[in-house]
Amino acid sequence: MDLNVLWFVLIIVLFTGFFILEGFDYGVGILLIGRREYERSLMIRAIGPVWDGNEVWMITAGGAMFAAFPHMYATMFSTFYFALFLMLLGLIFRGVAFELRGKYPSRDWRLGWDGAIVFGSLIPALLWGVAVTNLLQGLPIDAYMHYAGNFGDLLSPYTILGGLTFVFVFIFHGATFLGMKIGDEGLLIDIKRSSIKFGVLGAILYVMLAAMTFVSTDILDKGFFGVSSFAVGALCFLTGINAMRQGRAKVAFIFTSMAIASTVMQFFVALFPRLMVSSLNPEWSLTIYNAASTPHTLMIMTGAALVFVPIVLCYQAWTYRLFKERITASDLKH
């Protein structure tokens, strides 16, 4: 395995970790819609100790992409400029809201910031789905690695379906996390009931996305893997829904995490060795070789990753262990 392939694999790992961890954050944020203030406070408290650590995965994945495949980084950020601006705006509002919602004893104050958390969770979830499906479907990239389209070219029935699928899968994933963390029985029962509805809708969208992926992309050229990975993801997701129906939130969380991991790996492996597909000419696609940094840079990055990635993983594991207890009404008084 050469360093180009190694860093492609590492970026898959980073984005997989990001979508699993930040995915339930987004889901919890969206689930705030229509909840009473007490319930919203419990739900926010459940992700309060971990949400910012989860976002580090996105920053790390972006940094790794910038260092390992700078041409992809430049092309992708110019391609998705407006979408990334909206995403960044949502994440800024979301981060500020977590810090400020409890700083003033006013119902309207908290309601306003809770709305910012919903916005900052829904928009990134939707746009990530649009971005990932665009990468595989293909974009108008010219011979100079420049995006030759506009924002409207990013939106198609396939990519919009991808965005909606990500949203509902994340909502169900967030509900499974709340099932493990919330100690209020009334809220737990309501979360279980609503999570089944979101999970079934997410499963329907997932199957539709798989079908459209077979039609709209060249994933079938990957042979058995192209079909099996979606089948594994769908099976894991359906198993998670059934586990949630039985009240086994931890099992449901594990299986939805596996479904997300299977889907992310499927999209990236379907791309390999490409990073961004050109719809104008397949030869103009960005690959792990024509978009990569120099071998010397990749060698230095590999050494740094071997040292710091295990440290980050150990720290985050310690954080989750430290805050593993369920959240109850008494925790809101502290």
Coordinates of C-alpha atoms in Angstrom, one line a residue:
M1 CA 0.0 0.0 0.0
D2 CA 1.5 3.3 -1.1
L3 CA 1.1 6.5 0.9
N4 CA -1.6 7.9 -1.4
V5 CA -3.8 4.9 -0.8
L6 CA -3.0 5.0 2.9
W7 CA -4.2 8.6 3.2
F8 CA -7.3 7.8 1.2
V9 CA -8.0 5.1 3.8
L10 CA -7.3 7.5 6.7
I11 CA -9.7 10.1 5.3
I12 CA -12.4 7.4 5.0
V13 CA -11.8 6.6 8.7
L14 CA -11.9 10.3 9.7
F15 CA -15.1 11.0 7.8
T16 CA -16.7 7.7 9.1
G17 CA -15.9 8.8 12.7
F18 CA -17.3 12.3 11.9
F19 CA -20.6 11.1 10.5
I20 CA -21.1 8.6 13.3
L21 CA -20.3 11.0 16.1
E22 CA -21.5 14.3 14.7
G23 CA -24.4 12.5 13.1
F24 CA -26.1 11.9 16.4
D25 CA -25.4 15.5 17.5
Y26 CA -27.2 16.7 14.4
G27 CA -30.0 14.3 15.1
V28 CA -30.5 15.5 18.6
G29 CA -30.4 19.1 17.5
I30 CA -33.1 18.5 14.9
L31 CA -35.2 16.5 17.5
L32 CA -35.5 19.7 19.6
I33 CA -38.3 20.8 17.2
G34 CA -41.7 20.8 19.0
R35 CA -40.3 19.9 22.4
R36 CA -41.1 21.6 25.7
E37 CA -38.4 23.7 27.3
Y38 CA -37.6 21.1 30.0
E39 CA -37.3 18.4 27.4
R40 CA -35.0 20.5 25.2
S41 CA -32.8 21.3 28.2
L42 CA -32.4 17.6 28.9
M43 CA -31.6 16.7 25.3
I44 CA -29.0 19.5 25.0
R45 CA -27.5 18.5 28.3
A46 CA -27.1 15.0 26.9
I47 CA -24.8 16.1 24.1
G48 CA -23.3 19.1 25.9
P49 CA -20.1 17.5 27.0
V50 CA -19.3 15.9 23.7
W51 CA -20.6 18.0 20.8
D52 CA -17.5 20.1 20.4
G53 CA -15.2 17.1 20.5
N54 CA -17.3 15.4 17.8
E55 CA -16.8 18.4 15.5
V56 CA -13.0 18.0 15.8
W57 CA -13.4 15.0 13.5
M58 CA -14.6 17.3 10.7
I59 CA -11.8 19.7 11.3
T60 CA -9.2 16.9 11.3
A61 CA -10.7 15.3 8.2
G62 CA -10.6 18.7 6.4
G63 CA -7.0 19.3 7.6
A64 CA -5.9 15.9 6.4
M65 CA -7.6 16.5 3.0
F66 CA -5.8 19.8 2.7
A67 CA -2.4 18.4 3.5
A68 CA -2.7 15.1 1.6
F69 CA -4.8 16.1 -1.4
P70 CA -4.5 19.9 -1.7
H71 CA -5.9 20.0 -5.3
M72 CA -9.1 18.2 -4.2
Y73 CA -9.4 20.6 -1.2
A74 CA -9.1 23.6 -3.5
T75 CA -11.5 22.3 -6.1
M76 CA -14.1 21.0 -3.6
F77 CA -14.1 24.2 -1.6
S78 CA -14.6 26.3 -4.7
T79 CA -17.3 23.9 -6.0
F80 CA -19.3 23.9 -2.7
Y81 CA -18.4 27.5 -1.8
F82 CA -22.0 28.7 -1.1
A83 CA -23.0 25.4 0.4
L84 CA -20.0 25.4 2.8
F85 CA -20.7 29.1 3.7
L86 CA -24.3 28.1 4.7
M87 CA -22.9 25.1 6.6
L88 CA -20.3 27.3 8.4
L89 CA -23.0 29.8 9.3
G90 CA -25.1 27.1 10.8
L91 CA -22.2 25.7 12.8
I92 CA -21.3 29.1 14.1
F93 CA -24.9 29.8 15.3
R94 CA -25.0 26.3 16.8
G95 CA -21.8 26.6 18.7
V96 CA -22.8 30.1 20.1
A97 CA -26.2 28.8 21.0
F98 CA -24.8 26.0 23.2
E99 CA -22.8 28.5 25.1
L100 CA -25.4 31.3 25.5
R101 CA -28.8 29.6 25.8
G102 CA -28.4 29.3 29.6
K103 CA -26.9 32.7 30.3
Y104 CA -30.1 34.6 30.6
P105 CA -33.2 33.5 32.6
S106 CA -35.7 34.1 29.8
R107 CA -38.0 31.6 28.0
D108 CA -37.8 33.6 24.7
W109 CA -34.0 33.8 25.0
R110 CA -33.6 30.0 25.3
L111 CA -36.2 29.4 22.6
G112 CA -34.3 31.6 20.2
W113 CA -31.0 29.9 20.8
D114 CA -32.6 26.5 20.6
G115 CA -33.9 27.5 17.2
A116 CA -30.3 28.3 16.3
I117 CA -29.3 24.8 17.4
V118 CA -32.0 23.3 15.1
F119 CA -30.8 25.4 12.2
G120 CA -27.2 24.6 12.9
S121 CA -28.0 20.9 12.9
L122 CA -30.5 20.6 10.0
I123 CA -28.5 22.6 7.4
P124 CA -25.2 20.8 7.8
A125 CA -26.9 17.4 7.8
L126 CA -28.7 18.2 4.6
L127 CA -25.7 19.8 2.9
W128 CA -23.4 16.9 3.8
G129 CA -25.8 14.5 2.0
V130 CA -25.9 16.7 -1.0
A131 CA -22.1 17.0 -1.1
V132 CA -21.3 13.3 -0.7
T133 CA -23.8 12.3 -3.5
N134 CA -22.4 15.0 -5.8
L135 CA -18.9 13.6 -5.4
L136 CA -20.0 10.2 -6.7
Q137 CA -22.5 11.4 -9.3
G138 CA -20.0 13.8 -10.9
L139 CA -19.5 17.5 -11.2
P140 CA -18.6 19.8 -14.2
I141 CA -14.8 19.9 -13.5
D142 CA -12.6 21.0 -16.4
A143 CA -9.1 19.9 -17.3
Y144 CA -7.5 22.5 -15.0
M145 CA -9.4 21.1 -11.9
H146 CA -11.7 24.1 -12.0
Y147 CA -15.4 23.9 -11.3
A148 CA -17.2 24.9 -14.4
G149 CA -20.8 25.1 -13.0
N150 CA -22.8 27.0 -10.5
F151 CA -24.7 26.4 -7.3
G152 CA -27.8 25.1 -9.2
D153 CA -25.7 22.3 -10.8
L154 CA -25.2 20.8 -7.3
L155 CA -28.9 20.2 -7.0
S156 CA -30.6 17.3 -8.7
P157 CA -33.2 14.7 -7.7
Y158 CA -30.4 12.4 -6.7
T159 CA -28.4 14.8 -4.5
I160 CA -31.6 16.2 -2.9
L161 CA -32.6 12.7 -2.0
G162 CA -29.1 12.2 -0.6
G163 CA -29.5 15.2 1.6
L164 CA -32.9 14.1 2.9
T165 CA -31.6 10.6 3.6
F166 CA -28.7 11.9 5.7
V167 CA -31.2 14.1 7.7
F168 CA -33.5 11.3 8.6
V169 CA -30.8 8.8 9.2
F170 CA -29.1 11.2 11.6
I171 CA -32.4 12.0 13.3
F172 CA -32.9 8.3 14.1
H173 CA -29.3 8.0 15.1
G174 CA -29.7 10.9 17.5
A175 CA -32.8 9.3 19.0
T176 CA -30.9 6.1 19.7
F177 CA -28.2 8.2 21.5
L178 CA -30.9 9.9 23.6
G179 CA -32.3 6.5 24.4
M180 CA -29.0 5.7 26.1
K181 CA -28.6 9.1 27.9
I182 CA -32.0 10.4 29.0
G183 CA -33.2 9.4 32.4
D184 CA -36.7 10.9 32.2
E185 CA -39.2 8.0 31.6
G186 CA -41.8 10.2 29.9
L187 CA -39.4 11.7 27.5
L188 CA -37.8 8.3 26.8
I189 CA -41.2 6.8 25.8
D190 CA -41.9 9.7 23.5
I191 CA -38.5 9.6 21.9
K192 CA -38.9 5.8 21.3
R193 CA -42.3 6.4 19.7
S194 CA -41.2 9.2 17.4
S195 CA -37.8 7.5 16.6
I196 CA -39.6 4.5 15.0
K197 CA -41.4 6.9 12.6
F198 CA -38.3 8.7 11.7
G199 CA -36.4 5.4 11.4
V200 CA -38.9 3.9 9.0
L201 CA -38.9 7.0 6.9
G202 CA -35.1 7.0 6.9
A203 CA -35.1 3.4 5.8
I204 CA -37.4 4.1 2.9
L205 CA -35.2 7.0 1.8
Y206 CA -32.1 4.9 2.2
V207 CA -33.5 2.2 -0.1
M208 CA -34.5 4.9 -2.6
L209 CA -31.1 6.4 -2.5
A210 CA -29.5 3.0 -3.1
A211 CA -31.7 2.5 -6.1
M212 CA -30.9 6.0 -7.5
T213 CA -27.2 5.4 -6.9
F214 CA -27.2 2.4 -9.1
V215 CA -28.9 4.5 -11.8
S216 CA -27.1 7.8 -11.4
T217 CA -23.5 6.7 -10.8
D218 CA -21.0 4.1 -12.0
I219 CA -21.1 2.2 -8.7
L220 CA -22.1 -1.1 -10.4
D221 CA -18.7 -1.1 -12.1
K222 CA -17.3 -2.0 -8.7
G223 CA -19.1 -5.3 -9.0
F224 CA -20.4 -7.2 -5.9
F225 CA -19.2 -4.5 -3.5
G226 CA -21.4 -1.9 -5.1
V227 CA -24.5 -3.9 -4.2
S228 CA -23.5 -5.6 -1.0
S229 CA -22.4 -2.5 0.9
F230 CA -25.8 -0.9 0.5
A231 CA -27.5 -4.1 1.5
V232 CA -25.3 -4.4 4.6
G233 CA -26.1 -0.7 5.5
A234 CA -29.9 -1.3 5.0
L235 CA -29.8 -4.5 7.1
C236 CA -28.0 -2.8 9.9
F237 CA -30.4 0.2 9.9
L238 CA -33.5 -2.1 9.9
T239 CA -31.9 -4.0 12.8
G240 CA -31.4 -0.8 14.6
I241 CA -35.1 0.2 14.2
N242 CA -36.2 -3.2 15.5
A243 CA -33.8 -2.9 18.5
M244 CA -35.2 0.6 19.3
R245 CA -38.8 -0.8 19.0
Q246 CA -37.8 -3.3 21.7
G247 CA -36.3 -0.6 23.9
R248 CA -32.7 -1.6 23.4
A249 CA -31.3 1.8 22.6
K250 CA -27.6 0.8 23.0
V251 CA -28.0 -2.0 20.4
A252 CA -29.9 0.3 18.1
F253 CA -27.1 2.9 18.4
I254 CA -24.5 0.3 17.5
F255 CA -26.4 -0.9 14.4
T256 CA -27.1 2.6 13.1
S257 CA -23.4 3.4 13.6
M258 CA -22.6 0.3 11.5
A259 CA -25.1 1.4 8.9
I260 CA -23.5 4.9 8.7
A261 CA -20.0 3.4 8.5
S262 CA -21.0 1.0 5.8
T263 CA -22.6 3.7 3.7
V264 CA -19.6 6.2 4.1
M265 CA -17.1 3.4 3.2
Q266 CA -19.3 2.4 0.2
F267 CA -19.3 5.9 -1.2
F268 CA -15.6 6.4 -0.9
V269 CA -14.6 2.9 -2.2
A270 CA -17.0 3.5 -5.1
L271 CA -14.9 6.7 -5.8
F272 CA -11.5 5.0 -5.6
P273 CA -9.0 5.9 -6.9
R274 CA -10.9 9.0 -7.8
L275 CA -11.6 11.8 -5.3
M276 CA -13.9 14.0 -7.4
V277 CA -15.6 12.7 -10.6
S278 CA -15.7 15.0 -13.6
S279 CA -18.9 14.8 -15.5
L280 CA -17.3 16.6 -18.5
N281 CA -14.6 14.1 -19.1
P282 CA -13.7 11.1 -16.9
E283 CA -10.0 11.8 -17.6
W284 CA -10.4 15.1 -15.8
S285 CA -11.4 13.5 -12.6
L286 CA -9.3 14.2 -9.5
T287 CA -7.6 11.1 -8.2
I288 CA -5.4 10.2 -5.2
Y289 CA -2.4 10.7 -7.5
N290 CA -3.0 13.8 -9.6
A291 CA -4.5 15.7 -6.6
A292 CA -1.9 14.5 -4.0
S293 CA 0.9 16.3 -2.1
T294 CA 4.5 15.3 -2.6
P295 CA 5.7 11.9 -1.2
H296 CA 7.8 13.8 1.3
T297 CA 4.8 15.7 2.7
L298 CA 2.8 12.4 2.9
M299 CA 5.7 10.8 4.8
I300 CA 5.8 13.6 7.4
M301 CA 2.0 13.5 7.8
T302 CA 2.1 9.7 8.3
G303 CA 4.6 10.1 11.1
A304 CA 2.5 12.8 12.8
A305 CA -0.7 10.8 12.4
L306 CA 0.9 7.7 14.1
V307 CA 1.7 9.8 17.1
F308 CA -1.4 12.1 17.5
V309 CA -4.4 10.1 16.3
P310 CA -4.1 7.5 19.1
I311 CA -3.9 10.3 21.6
V312 CA -7.0 11.9 20.3
L313 CA -8.9 8.6 20.3
C314 CA -7.9 7.9 23.9
Y315 CA -8.9 11.3 25.0
Q316 CA -12.3 11.1 23.3
A317 CA -12.9 7.6 24.7
W318 CA -12.1 8.9 28.2
T319 CA -14.6 11.8 27.7
Y320 CA -17.4 9.5 26.8
R321 CA -16.6 7.2 29.7
L322 CA -16.6 10.2 32.1
F323 CA -20.0 11.4 31.0
K324 CA -21.7 8.0 30.5
E325 CA -24.4 8.5 33.1
R326 CA -28.0 9.3 32.2
I327 CA -29.3 12.8 32.3
T328 CA -32.1 13.6 34.8
A329 CA -33.9 16.6 36.1
S330 CA -31.4 17.0 38.9
D331 CA -28.6 17.6 36.4
L332 CA -30.3 20.7 35.1
K333 CA -29.9 22.4 38.5
H334 CA -26.1 22.3 38.3

